[in-house]
JSON list of C-alpha atoms in Angstrom, two decimals:
[
{"chain": "O", "resi": 1, "resn": "MET", "atom": "CA", "xyz": [-79.65, 20.84, -24.55]},
{"chain": "O", "resi": 2, "resn": "ALA", "atom": "CA", "xyz": [-78.27, 22.77, -23.10]},
{"chain": "O", "resi": 3, "resn": "ASN", "atom": "CA", "xyz": [-78.92, 26.17, -20.99]},
{"chain": "O", "resi": 4, "resn": "LYS", "atom": "CA", "xyz": [-76.20, 29.01, -20.64]},
{"chain": "O", "resi": 5, "resn": "PHE", "atom": "CA", "xyz": [-75.58, 27.76, -17.14]},
{"chain": "O", "resi": 6, "resn": "SER", "atom": "CA", "xyz": [-74.91, 24.27, -18.02]},
{"chain": "O", "resi": 7, "resn": "LYS", "atom": "CA", "xyz": [-72.15, 25.65, -21.14]},
{"chain": "O", "resi": 8, "resn": "ALA", "atom": "CA", "xyz": [-70.76, 28.47, -18.03]},
{"chain": "O", "resi": 9, "resn": "VAL", "atom": "CA", "xyz": [-70.21, 24.72, -15.95]},
{"chain": "O", "resi": 10, "resn": "ALA", "atom": "CA", "xyz": [-68.59, 23.47, -19.88]},
{"chain": "O", "resi": 11, "resn": "ALA", "atom": "CA", "xyz": [-66.40, 26.15, -20.09]},
{"chain": "O", "resi": 12, "resn": "ILE", "atom": "CA", "xyz": [-65.21, 25.34, -16.20]},
{"chain": "O", "resi": 13, "resn": "TYR", "atom": "CA", "xyz": [-64.34, 21.78, -17.06]},
{"chain": "O", "resi": 14, "resn": "LYS", "atom": "CA", "xyz": [-62.05, 22.57, -19.88]},
{"chain": "O", "resi": 15, "resn": "LEU", "atom": "CA", "xyz": [-59.56, 24.13, -17.78]},
{"chain": "O", "resi": 16, "resn": "PRO", "atom": "CA", "xyz": [-56.35, 23.05, -14.93]},
{"chain": "O", "resi": 17, "resn": "THR", "atom": "CA", "xyz": [-58.79, 20.37, -12.56]},
{"chain": "O", "resi": 18, "resn": "PHE", "atom": "CA", "xyz": [-57.56, 23.73, -9.51]},
{"chain": "O", "resi": 19, "resn": "CYS", "atom": "CA", "xyz": [-59.96, 25.78, -10.40]},
{"chain": "O", "resi": 20, "resn": "HIS", "atom": "CA", "xyz": [-62.75, 23.92, -11.51]},
{"chain": "O", "resi": 21, "resn": "SER", "atom": "CA", "xyz": [-65.15, 24.03, -7.98]},
{"chain": "O", "resi": 22, "resn": "TYR", "atom": "CA", "xyz": [-62.98, 27.83, -7.37]},
{"chain": "O", "resi": 23, "resn": "LEU", "atom": "CA", "xyz": [-64.86, 29.32, -10.04]},
{"chain": "O", "resi": 24, "resn": "LEU", "atom": "CA", "xyz": [-67.88, 26.75, -10.12]},
{"chain": "O", "resi": 25, "resn": "THR", "atom": "CA", "xyz": [-68.82, 28.81, -7.22]},
{"chain": "O", "resi": 26, "resn": "LYS", "atom": "CA", "xyz": [-67.69, 31.97, -8.16]},
{"chain": "O", "resi": 27, "resn": "LEU", "atom": "CA", "xyz": [-70.49, 30.83, -11.20]},
{"chain": "O", "resi": 28, "resn": "PHE", "atom": "CA", "xyz": [-73.10, 30.41, -8.84]},
{"chain": "O", "resi": 29, "resn": "CYS", "atom": "CA", "xyz": [-74.04, 32.39, -6.10]},
{"chain": "O", "resi": 30, "resn": "SER", "atom": "CA", "xyz": [-72.15, 35.53, -9.06]},
{"chain": "O", "resi": 31, "resn": "GLN", "atom": "CA", "xyz": [-76.99, 34.41, -9.53]},
{"chain": "O", "resi": 32, "resn": "VAL", "atom": "CA", "xyz": [-77.25, 33.15, -6.06]},
{"chain": "O", "resi": 33, "resn": "LYS", "atom": "CA", "xyz": [-76.08, 35.47, -4.10]},
{"chain": "O", "resi": 34, "resn": "TYR", "atom": "CA", "xyz": [-77.50, 34.18, -0.07]},
{"chain": "O", "resi": 35, "resn": "ALA", "atom": "CA", "xyz": [-75.39, 30.72, -1.43]},
{"chain": "O", "resi": 36, "resn": "GLY", "atom": "CA", "xyz": [-71.84, 33.44, -1.28]},
{"chain": "O", "resi": 37, "resn": "THR", "atom": "CA", "xyz": [-73.00, 35.27, 2.24]},
{"chain": "O", "resi": 38, "resn": "SER", "atom": "CA", "xyz": [-73.18, 31.78, 3.41]},
{"chain": "O", "resi": 39, "resn": "ARG", "atom": "CA", "xyz": [-70.29, 30.04, 1.22]},
{"chain": "O", "resi": 40, "resn": "VAL", "atom": "CA", "xyz": [-71.96, 27.12, -0.30]},
{"chain": "O", "resi": 41, "resn": "LYS", "atom": "CA", "xyz": [-69.15, 25.56, -2.29]},
{"chain": "O", "resi": 42, "resn": "LEU", "atom": "CA", "xyz": [-69.69, 23.89, -5.21]},
{"chain": "O", "resi": 43, "resn": "GLN", "atom": "CA", "xyz": [-67.58, 20.70, -5.79]},
{"chain": "O", "resi": 44, "resn": "ARG", "atom": "CA", "xyz": [-69.27, 19.02, -8.99]},
{"chain": "O", "resi": 45, "resn": "ILE", "atom": "CA", "xyz": [-71.79, 19.79, -11.57]},
{"chain": "O", "resi": 46, "resn": "SER", "atom": "CA", "xyz": [-73.67, 17.84, -13.89]},
{"chain": "O", "resi": 47, "resn": "ASN", "atom": "CA", "xyz": [-76.18, 17.59, -15.67]},
{"chain": "O", "resi": 48, "resn": "GLN", "atom": "CA", "xyz": [-77.58, 14.33, -13.78]},
{"chain": "O", "resi": 49, "resn": "GLU", "atom": "CA", "xyz": [-75.29, 15.65, -10.50]},
{"chain": "O", "resi": 50, "resn": "VAL", "atom": "CA", "xyz": [-74.04, 17.37, -8.02]},
{"chain": "O", "resi": 51, "resn": "GLU", "atom": "CA", "xyz": [-72.03, 18.33, -5.18]},
{"chain": "O", "resi": 52, "resn": "LEU", "atom": "CA", "xyz": [-71.78, 20.92, -3.55]},
{"chain": "O", "resi": 53, "resn": "THR", "atom": "CA", "xyz": [-70.17, 21.03, 0.40]},
{"chain": "O", "resi": 54, "resn": "LEU", "atom": "CA", "xyz": [-71.01, 23.70, 3.59]},
{"chain": "O", "resi": 55, "resn": "ALA", "atom": "CA", "xyz": [-68.44, 24.25, 6.35]},
{"chain": "O", "resi": 56, "resn": "ASN", "atom": "CA", "xyz": [-69.33, 25.14, 9.50]},
{"chain": "O", "resi": 57, "resn": "ILE", "atom": "CA", "xyz": [-68.22, 28.05, 10.74]},
{"chain": "O", "resi": 58, "resn": "LYS", "atom": "CA", "xyz": [-69.18, 31.34, 12.47]},
{"chain": "O", "resi": 59, "resn": "ARG", "atom": "CA", "xyz": [-71.57, 32.42, 9.45]},
{"chain": "O", "resi": 60, "resn": "VAL", "atom": "CA", "xyz": [-73.81, 29.74, 9.96]},
{"chain": "O", "resi": 61, "resn": "GLN", "atom": "CA", "xyz": [-73.80, 29.01, 12.45]},
{"chain": "O", "resi": 62, "resn": "ASN", "atom": "CA", "xyz": [-76.37, 27.91, 15.61]},
{"chain": "O", "resi": 63, "resn": "HIS", "atom": "CA", "xyz": [-76.97, 28.36, 19.58]},
{"chain": "O", "resi": 64, "resn": "ILE", "atom": "CA", "xyz": [-75.43, 24.99, 20.00]},
{"chain": "O", "resi": 65, "resn": "GLY", "atom": "CA", "xyz": [-72.29, 25.99, 17.40]},
{"chain": "O", "resi": 66, "resn": "GLY", "atom": "CA", "xyz": [-73.74, 23.99, 14.22]},
{"chain": "O", "resi": 67, "resn": "VAL", "atom": "CA", "xyz": [-74.75, 24.42, 11.47]},
{"chain": "O", "resi": 68, "resn": "HIS", "atom": "CA", "xyz": [-77.96, 26.33, 11.11]},
{"chain": "O", "resi": 69, "resn": "ALA", "atom": "CA", "xyz": [-81.23, 24.10, 9.97]},
{"chain": "O", "resi": 70, "resn": "ILE", "atom": "CA", "xyz": [-81.58, 27.44, 7.06]},
{"chain": "O", "resi": 71, "resn": "ALA", "atom": "CA", "xyz": [-78.17, 27.29, 6.35]},
{"chain": "O", "resi": 72, "resn": "ALA", "atom": "CA", "xyz": [-78.80, 23.27, 6.36]},
{"chain": "O", "resi": 73, "resn": "SER", "atom": "CA", "xyz": [-81.69, 23.95, 4.05]},
{"chain": "O", "resi": 74, "resn": "LEU", "atom": "CA", "xyz": [-80.00, 26.41, 1.65]},
{"chain": "O", "resi": 75, "resn": "LEU", "atom": "CA", "xyz": [-77.35, 23.42, 0.84]},
{"chain": "O", "resi": 76, "resn": "ALA", "atom": "CA", "xyz": [-80.66, 21.06, 0.36]},
{"chain": "O", "resi": 77, "resn": "GLU", "atom": "CA", "xyz": [-82.66, 24.00, -1.69]},
{"chain": "O", "resi": 78, "resn": "SER", "atom": "CA", "xyz": [-78.87, 24.77, -3.44]},
{"chain": "O", "resi": 79, "resn": "ALA", "atom": "CA", "xyz": [-78.24, 21.55, -4.69]},
{"chain": "O", "resi": 80, "resn": "THR", "atom": "CA", "xyz": [-81.24, 20.62, -6.75]},
{"chain": "O", "resi": 81, "resn": "GLY", "atom": "CA", "xyz": [-81.78, 23.93, -8.25]},
{"chain": "O", "resi": 82, "resn": "ILE", "atom": "CA", "xyz": [-78.71, 23.63, -9.45]},
{"chain": "O", "resi": 83, "resn": "VAL", "atom": "CA", "xyz": [-79.33, 19.74, -11.14]},
{"chain": "O", "resi": 84, "resn": "PHE", "atom": "CA", "xyz": [-81.98, 20.51, -11.96]},
{"chain": "O", "resi": 85, "resn": "GLY", "atom": "CA", "xyz": [-81.01, 24.15, -13.20]},
{"chain": "O", "resi": 86, "resn": "MET", "atom": "CA", "xyz": [-78.42, 22.48, -15.48]},
{"chain": "O", "resi": 87, "resn": "ASN", "atom": "CA", "xyz": [-81.88, 20.32, -17.75]},
{"chain": "O", "resi": 88, "resn": "VAL", "atom": "CA", "xyz": [-84.65, 23.78, -17.53]},
{"chain": "O", "resi": 89, "resn": "PRO", "atom": "CA", "xyz": [-83.84, 25.07, -20.80]},
{"chain": "O", "resi": 90, "resn": "ASP", "atom": "CA", "xyz": [-83.53, 29.05, -21.21]},
{"chain": "O", "resi": 91, "resn": "SER", "atom": "CA", "xyz": [-87.11, 29.49, -22.70]},
{"chain": "O", "resi": 92, "resn": "HIS", "atom": "CA", "xyz": [-87.80, 28.51, -19.39]},
{"chain": "O", "resi": 93, "resn": "LEU", "atom": "CA", "xyz": [-87.56, 29.15, -15.22]},
{"chain": "O", "resi": 94, "resn": "PRO", "atom": "CA", "xyz": [-87.44, 27.61, -13.13]},
{"chain": "O", "resi": 95, "resn": "LEU", "atom": "CA", "xyz": [-89.26, 27.81, -9.73]},
{"chain": "O", "resi": 96, "resn": "LEU", "atom": "CA", "xyz": [-88.95, 25.95, -6.30]},
{"chain": "O", "resi": 97, "resn": "LYS", "atom": "CA", "xyz": [-92.41, 24.72, -5.76]},
{"chain": "O", "resi": 98, "resn": "SER", "atom": "CA", "xyz": [-92.32, 23.52, -1.90]},
{"chain": "O", "resi": 99, "resn": "MET", "atom": "CA", "xyz": [-89.57, 22.18, 0.19]},
{"chain": "O", "resi": 100, "resn": "THR", "atom": "CA", "xyz": [-89.38, 19.08, 3.72]},
{"chain": "O", "resi": 101, "resn": "VAL", "atom": "CA", "xyz": [-87.12, 19.54, 5.27]},
{"chain": "O", "resi": 102, "resn": "ASN", "atom": "CA", "xyz": [-87.13, 16.84, 8.23]},
{"chain": "O", "resi": 103, "resn": "TYR", "atom": "CA", "xyz": [-84.77, 17.66, 11.30]},
{"chain": "O", "resi": 104, "resn": "ASN", "atom": "CA", "xyz": [-83.62, 14.22, 12.98]},
{"chain": "O", "resi": 105, "resn": "ARG", "atom": "CA", "xyz": [-80.17, 14.78, 14.90]},
{"chain": "O", "resi": 106, "resn": "ARG", "atom": "CA", "xyz": [-77.73, 17.49, 16.01]},
{"chain": "O", "resi": 107, "resn": "MET", "atom": "CA", "xyz": [-75.87, 18.08, 12.67]},
{"chain": "O", "resi": 108, "resn": "GLN", "atom": "CA", "xyz": [-72.03, 17.21, 13.01]},
{"chain": "O", "resi": 109, "resn": "GLY", "atom": "CA", "xyz": [-69.30, 19.90, 12.11]},
{"chain": "O", "resi": 110, "resn": "ALA", "atom": "CA", "xyz": [-69.27, 20.30, 7.79]},
{"chain": "O", "resi": 111, "resn": "LEU", "atom": "CA", "xyz": [-71.97, 19.31, 5.19]},
{"chain": "O", "resi": 112, "resn": "THR", "atom": "CA", "xyz": [-72.35, 17.40, 2.35]},
{"chain": "O", "resi": 113, "resn": "ALA", "atom": "CA", "xyz": [-75.25, 18.17, -0.63]},
{"chain": "O", "resi": 114, "resn": "LYS", "atom": "CA", "xyz": [-75.96, 15.32, -3.59]},
{"chain": "O", "resi": 115, "resn": "ALA", "atom": "CA", "xyz": [-78.71, 15.97, -5.64]},
{"chain": "O", "resi": 116, "resn": "GLN", "atom": "CA", "xyz": [-79.62, 14.20, -8.90]},
{"chain": "O", "resi": 117, "resn": "LEU", "atom": "CA", "xyz": [-81.32, 13.10, -11.40]},
{"chain": "O", "resi": 118, "resn": "SER", "atom": "CA", "xyz": [-82.62, 10.11, -13.78]},
{"chain": "O", "resi": 119, "resn": "ASP", "atom": "CA", "xyz": [-82.08, 9.74, -17.25]},
{"chain": "O", "resi": 120, "resn": "ALA", "atom": "CA", "xyz": [-86.61, 10.00, -17.24]},
{"chain": "O", "resi": 121, "resn": "GLN", "atom": "CA", "xyz": [-85.96, 13.68, -15.68]},
{"chain": "O", "resi": 122, "resn": "ILE", "atom": "CA", "xyz": [-83.98, 15.71, -18.05]},
{"chain": "O", "resi": 123, "resn": "THR", "atom": "CA", "xyz": [-86.39, 13.61, -20.49]},
{"chain": "O", "resi": 124, "resn": "ALA", "atom": "CA", "xyz": [-89.17, 15.18, -18.75]},
{"chain": "O", "resi": 125, "resn": "ILE", "atom": "CA", "xyz": [-87.48, 18.22, -18.26]},
{"chain": "O", "resi": 126, "resn": "THR", "atom": "CA", "xyz": [-87.19, 18.66, -21.28]},
{"chain": "O", "resi": 127, "resn": "SER", "atom": "CA", "xyz": [-89.12, 17.45, -23.65]},
{"chain": "O", "resi": 128, "resn": "GLU", "atom": "CA", "xyz": [-92.54, 18.52, -21.98]},
{"chain": "O", "resi": 129, "resn": "GLU", "atom": "CA", "xyz": [-94.19, 22.52, -21.88]},
{"chain": "O", "resi": 130, "resn": "LYS", "atom": "CA", "xyz": [-93.71, 22.71, -18.39]},
{"chain": "O", "resi": 131, "resn": "GLY", "atom": "CA", "xyz": [-94.29, 20.34, -14.92]},
{"chain": "O", "resi": 132, "resn": "ASP", "atom": "CA", "xyz": [-92.82, 19.88, -11.77]},
{"chain": "O", "resi": 133, "resn": "MET", "atom": "CA", "xyz": [-90.89, 16.78, -10.01]},
{"chain": "O", "resi": 134, "resn": "LEU", "atom": "CA", "xyz": [-89.61, 15.93, -7.58]},
{"chain": "O", "resi": 135, "resn": "VAL", "atom": "CA", "xyz": [-85.54, 16.15, -6.84]},
{"chain": "O", "resi": 136, "resn": "PRO", "atom": "CA", "xyz": [-83.83, 13.97, -4.62]},
{"chain": "O", "resi": 137, "resn": "VAL", "atom": "CA", "xyz": [-81.04, 15.65, -2.50]},
{"chain": "O", "resi": 138, "resn": "THR", "atom": "CA", "xyz": [-78.40, 13.43, 0.67]},
{"chain": "O", "resi": 139, "resn": "ILE", "atom": "CA", "xyz": [-76.96, 15.87, 3.44]},
{"chain": "O", "resi": 140, "resn": "THR", "atom": "CA", "xyz": [-74.66, 14.21, 5.35]},
{"chain": "O", "resi": 141, "resn": "ASP", "atom": "CA", "xyz": [-72.44, 15.99, 7.84]},
{"chain": "O", "resi": 142, "resn": "GLU", "atom": "CA", "xyz": [-68.64, 14.60, 8.75]},
{"chain": "O", "resi": 143, "resn": "SER", "atom": "CA", "xyz": [-70.29, 11.07, 10.84]},
{"chain": "O", "resi": 144, "resn": "GLY", "atom": "CA", "xyz": [-70.82, 10.39, 7.17]},
{"chain": "O", "resi": 145, "resn": "GLN", "atom": "CA", "xyz": [-74.61, 10.46, 8.43]},
{"chain": "O", "resi": 146, "resn": "ALA", "atom": "CA", "xyz": [-77.66, 11.70, 7.17]},
{"chain": "O", "resi": 147, "resn": "PRO", "atom": "CA", "xyz": [-78.96, 14.51, 9.83]},
{"chain": "O", "resi": 148, "resn": "ILE", "atom": "CA", "xyz": [-82.06, 15.65, 7.77]},
{"chain": "O", "resi": 149, "resn": "GLU", "atom": "CA", "xyz": [-84.42, 14.53, 5.40]},
{"chain": "O", "resi": 150, "resn": "CYS", "atom": "CA", "xyz": [-85.09, 17.47, 2.68]},
{"chain": "O", "resi": 151, "resn": "LEU", "atom": "CA", "xyz": [-88.09, 16.88, -0.43]},
{"chain": "O", "resi": 152, "resn": "MET", "atom": "CA", "xyz": [-88.13, 19.00, -2.69]},
{"chain": "O", "resi": 153, "resn": "ASN", "atom": "CA", "xyz": [-89.90, 20.16, -6.05]},
{"chain": "O", "resi": 154, "resn": "TRP", "atom": "CA", "xyz": [-89.28, 21.68, -8.93]},
{"chain": "O", "resi": 155, "resn": "ALA", "atom": "CA", "xyz": [-91.03, 23.60, -11.94]},
{"chain": "O", "resi": 156, "resn": "TRP", "atom": "CA", "xyz": [-90.70, 24.40, -14.77]},
{"chain": "O", "resi": 157, "resn": "VAL", "atom": "CA", "xyz": [-92.14, 26.55, -16.93]},
{"chain": "O", "resi": 158, "resn": "PRO", "atom": "CA", "xyz": [-91.80, 29.07, -19.81]},
{"chain": "O", "resi": 159, "resn": "LYS", "atom": "CA", "xyz": [-90.65, 32.51, -19.58]},
{"chain": "O", "resi": 160, "resn": "LYS", "atom": "CA", "xyz": [-93.39, 33.90, -21.55]},
{"chain": "O", "resi": 161, "resn": "ARG", "atom": "CA", "xyz": [-96.90, 33.07, -21.05]},
{"chain": "O", "resi": 162, "resn": "LYS", "atom": "CA", "xyz": [-99.37, 32.29, -24.80]}
]
């Protein structure tokens, strides 16, 4: 079952490959303004998997020159929110219920976020009236290591209360 967002993504993927990342980023940032401010870039999107990147640029740096903790959290929220949102019917709202972020070590350079949903999770989102689930995300830095661990709990509820 496709929603408006997934239909827009499908339309972008019909265009030449060189413009996919740019147009996907524009589409997302038109809806989530803060992601545009931080310059989050979308690399790949499907209804099961998303990959985003965040460069270590001045606007997202902390006092020691690494990616700021909140910018890294934004990347995790964006990745999980996109893959989750690709599957939520237009009649429902996706809502972030909670997020837990553990910072295990200093981040080195740019960050990459990958979030995935299983077939069972997608079935639950599309068939149940409301619910919530943990959406896994992995954040890696330029060293190839995962400097932070994130747990994002997303919910879906009908837009109109019964």
